[in-house]
Amino acid sequence: MADQEEEDLRTALRMSMQQLSPPEPKRSKPRDSPVGAPTFSSEESSEVKTRRMQRELMAAAAEKRMLASKSYSEAVGSASKSVKKEKEFSVKDVNLGKKMLESEANQLFSMVFGDEVSKEILAQWSNQGIRFSPDPETSMGLVQHEGGPCGVLATIQAFVLKNILFFPHEFGKIASNLAQNSGSSRLSKSECVASNNFAALTEDVKRRALIRSMGEILFLCGANRNAVIATLSVPGNSVEGSGYSPGNEIMSNAFEGLSIESGSDLQKVLRVTTCTSQESALQSLDAALPVFQSRMGALLFLISALLSRGLDMVQADRDDPSLPLVTAPFGHASQEIVNLLLCGQAVPNVFDGRMDLGGGMFLKGISKSVEVGFLTLLESLNFCKVGQFLKCPKWPIWVVGSESHYTVLFALDTSVQDENELEERESQIRKAFDAQDQSGGGGFISVEGFHLVLRETNIKLQPEKVDHLCSTGFIVWSEFWQVILDLDKNFGGLKDSTGLMGKKVFDLYHFNGIAKSDLNGNQFGCGGETAIQRPRLTKLRVSVPPRWTPEEFMADVAVSSASGGNESSGKDVEVSKPEPSQHAPLVDCIRTRWARAICRWAGDPPSIV
């Protein structure tokens, strides 16, 4: 009897999956309801009726269990429209994690959005999934639909690029060969594929890189002790996994009509799972990936990061905990959100360490080195100063901030951050000078300290130069540095008669996930005159002149490198003019990292808005 019923069950499942629509009464109607209940012929015996009822109950239960599985969603994908009718969140949850306390949910909602938040801002943060671009030329990039959550997406994007480009042994040989040097895991020089080969990335590589990146960020927020994964309790949502499907209709339909406008709304549907190992976190993220790809994905990931850090710790990180993390009136991600995802702490500033204001008051900045960094247009406008932790990250990838948007800048070769000979020399001299500076950072030293600097750095100045610098009884850095710039390299200075020493040339790539109108195409596309709305990837050729080059050189004026009293040459050596630089706001951001950088690109200018 048992064997026969098992065979009947298989037959029932095969028949149900062959239909255009699975029988609704079995899935969505309770058995004690008279609506849609199966009817039987009066000629059937009670035993036959009982057996049929048992088989149908078993088949219905099996269908429910299989609803969240990949094989089922593929087999009955055409039937997912019926899920629209199941908008009540009363389906029994299976291993989705625990509910939050109402007080904690209210605290979380208030921290993120404040006590008064517009429906427009809530809509921005409730309609942004974490999904890759369908455009082959930008297939490695996450698509951004709204301006608000871009800080979350851009940071995830930066970590995704890190994993794809610099860990090919885990995600396929896409960009480079990993090289070990001096005990460091950094690449000294990468042999990277051309950028247009991003289209060759497989869905599996992108999926694994995304899951790895999300887990890495959450563990960073959890001080490498734990990661909290926030998901939603909805019909068909199970951490046992529904497979990787960017266009998961079941998940999309299940979220249709879902509205989160208060902490109470959040508490009803939010479920959280705490993972204490990387392996368990990656498994949970893999299973929950369709939820993060849904329209609630960016908000859920932000919540996951906040809970991983701990709400009380997040508030302690901030200078003003009374302000919402999502800034009014446009709903942008605050710097605290971006810093939390970059360094694991929700500090509000981008400088290194803490700034003591006196009286026991101080401002909090970045306290440690980071994997991927941050540059901002605001620094070029003198509104802030980005410290070396964010400006010089472990990997050559930066989140770029403008007044209203976040994008990503990256290189395929870590050597773009290496100092050249003249930069190393400048650092050496500045370090020696600062060691003698007893003015508390005022930028001047005593005559005795000055002579120590000359001996320590092996600088040979003419006696009259030394007497001139020492005439006031102290030496100012700016005057000393100008002398070093005009001093020939052979005497310990930085002047090079060829005008080429210290020049750097390299490539950078800029990705903007918001779809932009691309009229002329670029080096990644096929060109043409038809405007295409798509994310944009731009390749920039960057040339950084020597730091000692006169301003006239930057203004495209041919100058003589021998002018100003060259001590090693009696004749002028003409320096060729550089290629003029193209300009866009992104160039101003790049120049905060590489001063006086000259940037050129093909096609439309890169956009950071």
Coordinates of C-alpha atoms in Angstrom, one line a residue:
M1 CA 0.0 0.0 0.0
A2 CA 2.8 2.4 0.9
D3 CA 4.6 1.7 -2.4
Q4 CA 1.5 2.2 -4.3
E5 CA 0.8 5.6 -2.6
E6 CA 4.4 6.7 -3.2
E7 CA 4.0 5.9 -6.9
D8 CA 0.7 7.8 -6.9
L9 CA 2.4 10.8 -5.3
R10 CA 5.1 10.9 -8.0
T11 CA 2.4 10.6 -10.7
A12 CA 0.4 13.5 -9.0
L13 CA 3.5 15.7 -9.0
R14 CA 4.4 14.9 -12.6
M15 CA 0.8 15.7 -13.7
S16 CA 0.7 19.0 -11.7
M17 CA 4.0 20.2 -13.2
Q18 CA 2.8 19.5 -16.7
Q19 CA -0.2 21.8 -16.2
L20 CA -0.1 25.4 -17.2
S21 CA -1.2 26.3 -13.7
P22 CA -0.9 24.2 -10.5
P23 CA -4.2 23.4 -8.8
E24 CA -4.8 26.4 -6.6
P25 CA -7.0 24.7 -4.0
K26 CA -4.1 22.4 -3.1
R27 CA -1.7 25.3 -2.4
S28 CA -3.7 28.3 -1.3
K29 CA -6.9 26.9 0.2
P30 CA -7.2 25.1 3.5
R31 CA -8.6 21.7 3.5
D32 CA -11.4 22.5 5.8
S33 CA -12.7 25.2 3.5
P34 CA -15.7 24.3 1.3
V35 CA -14.4 26.7 -1.4
G36 CA -12.7 24.7 -4.1
A37 CA -12.9 21.5 -2.3
P38 CA -12.7 18.4 -4.6
T39 CA -16.0 16.7 -5.5
F40 CA -16.5 13.0 -5.7
S41 CA -18.9 10.8 -7.6
S42 CA -21.7 9.3 -5.5
E43 CA -20.6 5.9 -6.8
E44 CA -17.2 6.1 -5.1
S45 CA -16.8 4.1 -1.9
S46 CA -15.6 5.8 1.3
E47 CA -12.3 3.9 1.2
V48 CA -11.6 5.2 -2.3
K49 CA -12.5 8.7 -1.2
T50 CA -10.2 8.4 1.8
R51 CA -7.2 7.2 -0.2
R52 CA -7.7 9.9 -2.8
M53 CA -7.8 12.6 -0.1
Q54 CA -4.6 11.3 1.4
R55 CA -2.8 11.3 -1.9
E56 CA -3.9 14.8 -2.6
L57 CA -2.9 16.0 0.8
M58 CA 0.6 14.5 0.3
A59 CA 0.9 16.0 -3.1
A60 CA -0.1 19.4 -1.8
A61 CA 2.4 19.2 1.0
A62 CA 5.1 18.1 -1.4
E63 CA 4.3 21.0 -3.7
K64 CA 4.6 23.5 -0.8
R65 CA 8.0 22.1 0.1
M66 CA 9.2 22.3 -3.5
L67 CA 7.9 25.8 -4.1
A68 CA 11.2 27.3 -2.9
S69 CA 13.5 24.9 -4.7
K70 CA 15.2 25.7 -8.0
S71 CA 13.9 22.7 -9.8
Y72 CA 10.4 23.5 -9.0
S73 CA 10.6 27.2 -9.9
E74 CA 12.1 26.2 -13.3
A75 CA 9.5 23.5 -13.9
V76 CA 6.5 25.6 -13.0
G77 CA 7.8 29.1 -13.8
S78 CA 4.7 29.9 -15.9
A79 CA 2.6 29.3 -12.9
S80 CA 4.2 31.9 -10.7
K81 CA 1.5 34.5 -11.6
S82 CA -0.8 32.7 -9.1
V83 CA 1.5 33.8 -6.3
K84 CA 0.2 37.3 -6.7
K85 CA -2.9 36.2 -4.9
E86 CA -0.9 35.2 -1.8
K87 CA -0.1 38.6 -0.4
E88 CA -0.8 37.7 3.2
F89 CA 2.4 37.0 5.1
S90 CA 0.8 34.1 7.0
V91 CA 2.7 31.2 5.4
K92 CA 4.7 29.2 7.9
D93 CA 8.3 30.3 7.8
V94 CA 11.0 27.7 7.3
N95 CA 14.4 28.5 8.9
L96 CA 14.2 32.2 8.0
G97 CA 15.7 33.4 11.3
K98 CA 14.1 35.1 14.2
K99 CA 11.8 38.1 14.4
M100 CA 13.1 41.3 15.9
L101 CA 11.6 42.8 19.0
E102 CA 9.2 45.7 18.2
S103 CA 11.4 48.1 20.2
E104 CA 14.5 47.0 18.2
A105 CA 12.7 47.3 14.9
N106 CA 11.5 50.8 15.8
Q107 CA 15.0 51.8 16.8
L108 CA 16.4 50.5 13.6
F109 CA 13.8 52.2 11.4
S110 CA 14.3 55.5 13.3
M111 CA 18.1 55.3 12.9
V112 CA 17.9 54.8 9.2
F113 CA 15.1 57.1 8.2
G114 CA 14.4 59.3 11.2
D115 CA 11.0 60.1 12.7
E116 CA 9.7 62.0 9.6
V117 CA 10.5 60.4 6.3
S118 CA 8.8 61.1 3.0
K119 CA 7.2 58.4 0.9
E120 CA 9.5 59.3 -2.0
I121 CA 12.6 58.4 0.1
L122 CA 11.0 55.1 1.3
A123 CA 10.2 54.3 -2.3
Q124 CA 13.8 54.9 -3.3
W125 CA 15.1 52.5 -0.7
S126 CA 12.3 49.9 -1.3
N127 CA 12.9 49.6 -5.0
Q128 CA 16.6 48.8 -5.5
G129 CA 17.8 45.3 -5.8
I130 CA 21.4 44.1 -5.9
R131 CA 21.6 42.9 -9.5
F132 CA 24.2 42.9 -12.2
S133 CA 23.8 44.8 -15.5
P134 CA 22.3 42.8 -18.4
D135 CA 24.4 44.9 -20.7
P136 CA 27.4 42.7 -21.8
E137 CA 29.8 45.7 -21.8
T138 CA 29.1 46.5 -18.1
S139 CA 28.1 43.0 -17.0
M140 CA 30.5 43.1 -14.0
G141 CA 28.6 46.2 -12.7
L142 CA 25.6 46.5 -10.4
V143 CA 22.6 48.4 -11.9
Q144 CA 21.4 51.4 -9.9
H145 CA 17.8 52.6 -10.4
E146 CA 17.6 55.2 -7.7
G147 CA 20.0 57.8 -6.3
G148 CA 19.4 57.1 -2.7
P149 CA 20.9 53.6 -2.2
C150 CA 23.8 54.2 -4.5
G151 CA 26.2 54.4 -1.5
V152 CA 25.4 50.8 -0.6
L153 CA 25.6 49.5 -4.2
A154 CA 28.8 51.3 -5.0
T155 CA 30.6 49.9 -1.9
I156 CA 29.4 46.4 -2.7
Q157 CA 30.5 47.0 -6.3
A158 CA 34.0 47.9 -5.1
F159 CA 34.4 44.7 -3.2
V160 CA 33.0 42.7 -6.1
L161 CA 35.6 44.2 -8.4
K162 CA 38.3 43.4 -5.8
N163 CA 37.3 39.7 -5.8
I164 CA 36.9 39.4 -9.5
L165 CA 40.1 41.2 -10.4
F166 CA 42.6 40.2 -7.7
F167 CA 41.4 36.8 -6.6
P168 CA 41.2 34.9 -9.9
H169 CA 42.2 31.6 -8.3
E170 CA 38.8 31.7 -6.6
F171 CA 36.6 33.2 -9.3
G172 CA 38.3 32.1 -12.5
K173 CA 41.2 33.7 -14.5
I174 CA 39.4 36.8 -15.4
A175 CA 41.8 39.6 -14.7
S176 CA 45.2 38.5 -13.4
N177 CA 47.6 36.0 -12.0
L178 CA 48.0 36.2 -8.3
A179 CA 51.6 36.8 -7.2
Q180 CA 53.1 36.5 -3.8
N181 CA 55.8 39.1 -3.0
S182 CA 57.6 39.7 0.3
G183 CA 55.0 37.8 2.2
S184 CA 52.2 40.1 1.0
S185 CA 49.1 39.0 -0.8
R186 CA 49.1 42.1 -3.0
L187 CA 49.9 41.9 -6.7
S188 CA 53.1 43.7 -7.7
K189 CA 52.1 43.8 -11.3
S190 CA 49.0 42.2 -12.8
E191 CA 48.7 40.8 -16.3
C192 CA 45.1 41.8 -16.8
V193 CA 42.8 41.1 -19.6
A194 CA 41.4 44.0 -21.7
S195 CA 38.4 45.7 -20.2
N196 CA 36.0 44.6 -22.9
N197 CA 36.5 41.0 -21.7
F198 CA 34.3 41.8 -18.7
A199 CA 31.6 40.5 -21.0
A200 CA 33.2 37.1 -20.7
L201 CA 32.3 36.8 -17.0
T202 CA 30.0 33.9 -16.4
E203 CA 26.9 34.2 -14.2
D204 CA 28.4 31.8 -11.8
V205 CA 31.6 33.8 -11.3
K206 CA 29.6 37.0 -10.7
R207 CA 27.3 35.3 -8.3
R208 CA 30.1 33.8 -6.3
A209 CA 32.0 37.1 -6.3
L210 CA 28.8 39.0 -5.1
I211 CA 28.1 36.5 -2.3
R212 CA 31.8 36.6 -1.2
S213 CA 31.8 40.4 -1.2
M214 CA 28.6 40.7 0.8
G215 CA 29.8 38.2 3.4
E216 CA 33.2 40.1 3.6
I217 CA 31.5 43.4 4.2
L218 CA 29.1 42.0 6.9
F219 CA 31.9 40.3 8.8
L220 CA 33.9 43.5 8.6
C221 CA 30.9 45.2 10.2
G222 CA 30.8 42.4 12.8
A223 CA 34.4 42.9 13.8
N224 CA 35.2 39.5 12.1
R225 CA 33.2 37.8 14.8
N226 CA 29.8 37.4 13.2
A227 CA 27.6 38.5 10.3
V228 CA 23.9 39.1 10.6
I229 CA 21.8 38.4 7.5
A230 CA 18.4 40.1 7.3
T231 CA 15.8 38.7 5.0
L232 CA 12.0 38.8 4.7
S233 CA 9.2 36.5 5.6
V234 CA 7.3 36.0 2.4
P235 CA 5.5 33.1 0.7
G236 CA 8.0 30.9 -1.0
N237 CA 11.0 32.5 0.7
S238 CA 13.3 29.9 2.4
V239 CA 17.0 29.9 3.3
E240 CA 17.0 26.4 1.8
G241 CA 17.4 28.3 -1.4
S242 CA 15.3 29.0 -4.5
G243 CA 18.3 29.1 -6.8
Y244 CA 20.0 32.0 -8.5
S245 CA 17.6 33.6 -10.8
P246 CA 17.9 37.4 -11.5
G247 CA 14.4 37.5 -12.8
N248 CA 12.8 35.4 -10.1
E249 CA 9.1 36.1 -10.7
I250 CA 7.9 34.2 -7.6
M251 CA 10.0 36.5 -5.4
S252 CA 9.0 39.6 -7.3
N253 CA 5.3 38.8 -7.1
A254 CA 5.6 37.9 -3.4
F255 CA 6.9 41.4 -2.7
E256 CA 4.3 43.1 -4.8
G257 CA 2.3 45.3 -2.5
L258 CA 4.8 45.0 0.4
S259 CA 5.2 48.4 2.0
I260 CA 7.5 49.3 4.9
E261 CA 6.7 52.7 6.3
S262 CA 7.4 52.2 10.0
G263 CA 9.2 50.1 12.5
S264 CA 6.1 48.1 13.0
D265 CA 5.9 47.2 9.3
L266 CA 9.5 46.2 9.4
Q267 CA 9.0 44.0 12.5
K268 CA 6.2 42.1 10.9
V269 CA 8.3 40.8 7.9
L270 CA 11.9 41.1 8.9
R271 CA 13.8 37.9 9.9
V272 CA 17.4 37.9 11.0
T273 CA 20.0 35.1 11.2
T274 CA 23.4 35.4 13.0
C275 CA 26.3 33.5 11.4
T276 CA 29.5 33.0 13.4
S277 CA 31.6 31.5 10.6
Q278 CA 32.4 32.5 7.0
E279 CA 31.1 29.2 5.7
S280 CA 27.7 29.5 7.3
A281 CA 27.4 33.2 6.2
L282 CA 28.1 32.4 2.6
Q283 CA 25.6 29.5 2.6
S284 CA 22.9 31.7 4.0
L285 CA 23.7 34.5 1.6
D286 CA 23.7 32.1 -1.3
A287 CA 20.2 30.8 -0.3
A288 CA 18.9 34.3 0.3
L289 CA 20.4 35.9 -2.8
P290 CA 17.0 36.1 -4.7
V291 CA 15.7 38.2 -1.8
F292 CA 18.7 40.6 -2.1
Q293 CA 18.1 40.7 -5.8
S294 CA 14.6 41.7 -5.2
R295 CA 13.4 45.3 -4.9
M296 CA 14.1 45.3 -1.2
G297 CA 17.7 44.1 -1.6
A298 CA 19.7 47.3 -1.0
L299 CA 17.7 48.2 2.1
L300 CA 18.0 44.6 3.5
F301 CA 21.8 44.7 3.0
L302 CA 22.1 48.0 4.8
I303 CA 20.0 46.5 7.7
S304 CA 22.2 43.5 7.7
A305 CA 25.3 45.7 8.0
L306 CA 23.8 47.7 10.8
L307 CA 22.8 44.7 12.8
S308 CA 26.2 43.0 12.2
R309 CA 27.8 46.1 13.8
G310 CA 25.1 46.3 16.5
L311 CA 22.7 49.3 16.7
D312 CA 24.3 50.6 19.9
M313 CA 27.8 50.4 18.5
V314 CA 26.6 52.2 15.3
Q315 CA 25.3 55.0 17.5
A316 CA 28.5 55.1 19.5
D317 CA 30.5 55.4 16.2
R318 CA 28.7 58.6 15.1
D319 CA 29.3 62.2 16.1
D320 CA 25.6 63.1 16.1
P321 CA 23.4 60.0 16.7
S322 CA 20.3 62.0 16.5
L323 CA 20.5 62.5 12.7
P324 CA 19.1 59.7 10.4
L325 CA 21.6 57.7 8.4
V326 CA 19.6 58.4 5.2
T327 CA 19.9 62.1 4.7
A328 CA 17.0 64.4 3.9
P329 CA 15.7 65.8 1.6
F330 CA 16.9 63.5 -1.2
G331 CA 17.4 60.2 0.7
H332 CA 21.1 59.8 0.0
A333 CA 23.3 57.4 1.9
S334 CA 25.3 59.3 4.5
Q335 CA 29.0 59.1 4.8
E336 CA 28.4 57.1 7.9
I337 CA 26.8 54.3 5.9
V338 CA 29.6 54.3 3.3
N339 CA 32.3 54.3 6.0
L340 CA 30.5 51.4 7.8
L341 CA 30.6 49.3 4.7
L342 CA 34.2 50.3 3.9
C343 CA 35.8 50.0 7.3
G344 CA 33.3 48.4 9.6
Q345 CA 32.6 51.5 11.7
A346 CA 29.9 54.1 11.1
V347 CA 32.2 57.1 11.7
P348 CA 31.1 60.3 9.9
N349 CA 34.5 61.7 8.7
V350 CA 37.0 60.6 6.1
F351 CA 40.3 61.8 7.7
D352 CA 42.6 59.4 9.6
G353 CA 42.1 58.8 13.3
R354 CA 40.4 61.3 15.6
M355 CA 40.5 65.1 15.7
D356 CA 40.8 66.4 19.2
L357 CA 38.7 69.5 19.7
G358 CA 39.7 70.0 23.3
G359 CA 37.6 69.8 26.4
G360 CA 37.2 66.1 25.9
M361 CA 35.5 66.5 22.5
F362 CA 36.7 65.0 19.4
L363 CA 35.6 64.0 15.8
K364 CA 35.9 60.4 14.6
G365 CA 37.6 59.4 11.4
I366 CA 39.0 56.2 9.8
S367 CA 41.0 54.2 12.4
K368 CA 42.6 51.6 10.2
S369 CA 43.7 50.6 6.7
V370 CA 41.0 49.4 4.3
E371 CA 40.6 47.0 1.5
V372 CA 39.0 49.5 -0.9
G373 CA 39.2 53.2 -0.6
F374 CA 37.3 56.4 -1.0
L375 CA 37.7 59.7 -3.0
T376 CA 35.4 62.6 -3.1
L377 CA 34.7 65.7 -5.2
L378 CA 34.2 67.6 -1.9
E379 CA 37.9 67.4 -1.2
S380 CA 38.7 69.2 -4.4
L381 CA 36.3 71.9 -3.2
N382 CA 38.1 72.1 0.1
F383 CA 35.1 70.9 2.1
C384 CA 37.0 68.0 3.6
K385 CA 40.3 66.1 3.7
V386 CA 40.5 62.4 2.8
G387 CA 43.1 60.6 4.9
Q388 CA 45.7 58.2 3.7
F389 CA 43.8 55.1 4.9
L390 CA 41.0 55.8 2.4
K391 CA 43.1 57.4 -0.2
C392 CA 45.7 54.6 -0.4
P393 CA 43.7 51.3 0.2
K394 CA 45.2 47.9 -0.1
W395 CA 43.7 47.4 -3.6
P396 CA 43.4 50.1 -6.3
I397 CA 39.7 50.5 -6.0
W398 CA 37.8 53.6 -4.8
V399 CA 34.2 54.5 -4.1
V400 CA 33.9 58.1 -5.6
G401 CA 31.5 60.5 -3.9
S402 CA 30.0 63.6 -5.5
E403 CA 27.4 65.9 -4.0
S404 CA 24.6 63.5 -4.8
H405 CA 25.9 60.1 -6.0
Y406 CA 28.5 57.4 -5.5
T407 CA 30.4 55.6 -8.3
V408 CA 33.5 53.4 -8.5
L409 CA 37.0 54.1 -9.8
F410 CA 39.5 51.2 -10.2
A411 CA 42.7 50.0 -11.8
L412 CA 43.7 46.6 -13.0
D413 CA 47.2 46.9 -11.7
T414 CA 48.2 47.6 -8.1
S415 CA 51.4 49.3 -9.3
V416 CA 49.4 52.5 -9.8
Q417 CA 49.8 53.2 -6.1
D418 CA 53.5 52.6 -6.0
E419 CA 55.7 55.6 -5.4
N420 CA 58.2 56.5 -8.0
E421 CA 61.8 57.5 -7.2
L422 CA 61.0 61.2 -6.8
E423 CA 57.9 60.6 -4.7
E424 CA 59.9 58.3 -2.4
R425 CA 62.6 61.0 -2.1
E426 CA 60.0 63.7 -1.3
S427 CA 58.5 61.4 1.5
Q428 CA 62.0 60.9 2.9
I429 CA 62.8 64.6 3.1
R430 CA 59.4 65.5 4.5
K431 CA 59.7 62.8 7.2
A432 CA 63.1 64.1 8.3
F433 CA 61.8 67.7 8.4
D434 CA 58.7 66.7 10.4
A435 CA 60.9 64.8 12.9
Q436 CA 62.6 68.2 13.8
D437 CA 59.4 70.2 13.8
Q438 CA 58.8 71.2 17.4
S439 CA 56.1 73.7 16.5
G440 CA 53.2 71.3 16.8
G441 CA 52.7 71.0 13.1
G442 CA 53.4 74.6 12.3
G443 CA 55.8 73.7 9.5
F444 CA 59.1 75.3 10.7
I445 CA 62.2 74.0 12.4
S446 CA 65.3 75.5 14.2
V447 CA 68.7 76.1 12.5
E448 CA 70.1 73.2 14.5
G449 CA 67.3 70.9 13.3
F450 CA 67.8 72.1 9.7
H451 CA 71.5 71.1 9.7
L452 CA 70.4 67.6 11.0
V453 CA 67.9 67.3 8.1
L454 CA 70.6 68.2 5.5
R455 CA 73.0 65.6 6.9
E456 CA 70.3 62.9 7.3
T457 CA 68.9 63.3 3.8
N458 CA 72.3 63.9 2.1
I459 CA 71.3 67.3 0.6
K460 CA 74.2 69.5 -0.6
L461 CA 73.3 73.2 -0.7
Q462 CA 75.6 76.1 -1.6
P463 CA 76.7 78.1 1.5
E464 CA 74.8 81.2 0.3
K465 CA 71.5 79.2 0.1
V466 CA 72.0 77.8 3.6
D467 CA 72.7 81.3 5.0
H468 CA 69.6 82.7 3.3
L469 CA 67.4 80.0 4.7
C470 CA 68.8 80.4 8.2
S471 CA 68.8 84.2 8.3
T472 CA 65.6 84.4 10.3
G473 CA 66.6 81.9 12.9
F474 CA 64.1 79.3 11.8
I475 CA 63.4 77.4 8.5
V476 CA 59.9 77.3 7.0
W477 CA 59.0 74.1 5.1
S478 CA 57.5 75.9 2.1
E479 CA 60.8 77.9 1.5
F480 CA 63.0 74.8 2.1
W481 CA 60.9 72.7 -0.3
Q482 CA 61.1 75.3 -3.1
V483 CA 64.9 75.1 -2.8
I484 CA 64.7 71.3 -3.0
L485 CA 62.6 71.5 -6.1
D486 CA 65.1 73.8 -7.8
L487 CA 68.1 71.7 -6.7
D488 CA 69.5 69.2 -9.1
K489 CA 69.0 65.5 -8.4
N490 CA 72.8 64.9 -8.2
F491 CA 72.9 67.3 -5.2
G492 CA 70.0 65.6 -3.3
G493 CA 67.2 67.7 -4.9
L494 CA 64.4 66.8 -7.2
K495 CA 65.2 68.7 -10.4
D496 CA 65.7 66.6 -13.5
S497 CA 66.9 68.2 -16.6
T498 CA 65.1 65.7 -18.9
G499 CA 61.7 66.6 -17.5
L500 CA 60.8 62.9 -17.6
M501 CA 61.9 61.6 -14.2
G502 CA 59.0 60.9 -11.9
K503 CA 56.4 60.8 -14.6
K504 CA 53.7 58.1 -14.2
V505 CA 51.3 56.8 -16.9
F506 CA 48.6 54.3 -16.2
D507 CA 45.0 53.4 -16.9
L508 CA 42.0 53.8 -14.6
Y509 CA 38.4 52.7 -15.1
H510 CA 35.3 54.4 -13.9
F511 CA 31.9 52.7 -13.5
N512 CA 28.6 54.5 -13.0
G513 CA 25.8 52.0 -12.3
I514 CA 22.9 54.5 -13.1
A515 CA 21.8 54.2 -16.7
K516 CA 23.1 57.1 -18.7
S517 CA 22.4 58.2 -22.2
D518 CA 25.4 57.1 -24.2
L519 CA 25.1 58.8 -27.6
N520 CA 28.6 58.4 -29.1
G521 CA 29.5 55.1 -27.5
N522 CA 32.9 54.5 -26.1
Q523 CA 35.8 52.2 -26.4
F524 CA 33.8 49.4 -24.9
G525 CA 30.9 49.7 -27.3
C526 CA 30.2 49.5 -31.0
G527 CA 29.7 53.2 -31.4
G528 CA 26.9 54.7 -33.5
E529 CA 24.7 57.7 -33.1
T530 CA 21.7 56.0 -31.3
A531 CA 21.4 57.0 -27.6
I532 CA 21.4 54.0 -25.4
Q533 CA 20.4 54.1 -21.8
R534 CA 22.8 51.9 -19.9
P535 CA 25.4 51.9 -17.1
R536 CA 28.6 53.4 -18.2
L537 CA 32.2 52.1 -18.0
T538 CA 34.9 54.5 -19.1
K539 CA 38.6 53.9 -19.5
L540 CA 40.9 56.8 -18.6
R541 CA 44.5 57.2 -19.6
V542 CA 46.2 59.0 -16.7
S543 CA 49.5 60.8 -16.9
V544 CA 51.0 62.3 -13.8
P545 CA 53.9 64.8 -14.4
P546 CA 56.7 65.1 -11.9
R547 CA 55.7 67.0 -8.8
W548 CA 58.5 69.6 -9.3
T549 CA 57.3 70.6 -12.7
P550 CA 56.6 74.4 -12.9
E551 CA 53.0 75.6 -13.3
E552 CA 53.8 76.8 -16.8
F553 CA 54.4 73.2 -17.8
M554 CA 50.9 72.3 -16.8
A555 CA 49.5 75.3 -18.7
D556 CA 50.9 73.8 -22.0
V557 CA 53.8 76.4 -22.1
A558 CA 57.1 75.2 -23.3
V559 CA 59.6 76.1 -20.6
S560 CA 63.3 75.7 -20.1
S561 CA 64.2 73.2 -17.4
A562 CA 67.5 75.1 -16.9
S563 CA 65.7 78.3 -15.9
G564 CA 65.9 79.3 -12.2
G565 CA 69.5 78.5 -11.8
N566 CA 70.3 75.0 -12.7
E567 CA 73.5 74.1 -10.8
S568 CA 74.4 71.2 -13.0
S569 CA 73.9 72.6 -16.5
G570 CA 74.8 75.8 -18.2
K571 CA 72.5 75.5 -21.2
D572 CA 68.8 75.3 -21.6
V573 CA 67.1 72.0 -22.3
E574 CA 63.6 72.4 -23.8
V575 CA 60.9 70.2 -22.3
S576 CA 58.2 69.0 -24.7
K577 CA 54.6 70.2 -23.9
P578 CA 52.3 67.6 -22.5
E579 CA 49.1 66.5 -24.2
P580 CA 46.3 68.7 -22.9
S581 CA 44.0 67.2 -20.3
Q582 CA 40.3 66.6 -20.8
H583 CA 38.2 67.8 -17.9
A584 CA 35.3 66.4 -16.0
P585 CA 34.5 66.5 -12.3
L586 CA 35.9 63.0 -12.0
V587 CA 39.3 64.5 -12.9
D588 CA 39.2 66.7 -9.9
C589 CA 38.6 63.6 -7.7
I590 CA 41.5 61.8 -9.3
R591 CA 43.8 64.8 -8.7
T592 CA 43.1 64.6 -4.9
R593 CA 44.9 61.2 -5.2
W594 CA 47.4 62.1 -7.9
A595 CA 48.1 65.8 -8.0
R596 CA 48.2 67.5 -11.4
A597 CA 47.0 64.3 -13.2
I598 CA 46.3 64.6 -16.9
C599 CA 43.3 62.5 -17.9
R600 CA 42.1 61.5 -21.4
W601 CA 39.3 59.2 -22.6
A602 CA 37.4 58.3 -25.7
G603 CA 33.7 59.0 -26.2
D604 CA 31.4 60.6 -23.6
P605 CA 33.0 62.1 -20.5
P606 CA 32.8 60.0 -17.3
S607 CA 29.9 61.1 -15.1
I608 CA 29.9 61.0 -11.3
V609 CA 26.2 62.1 -11.0

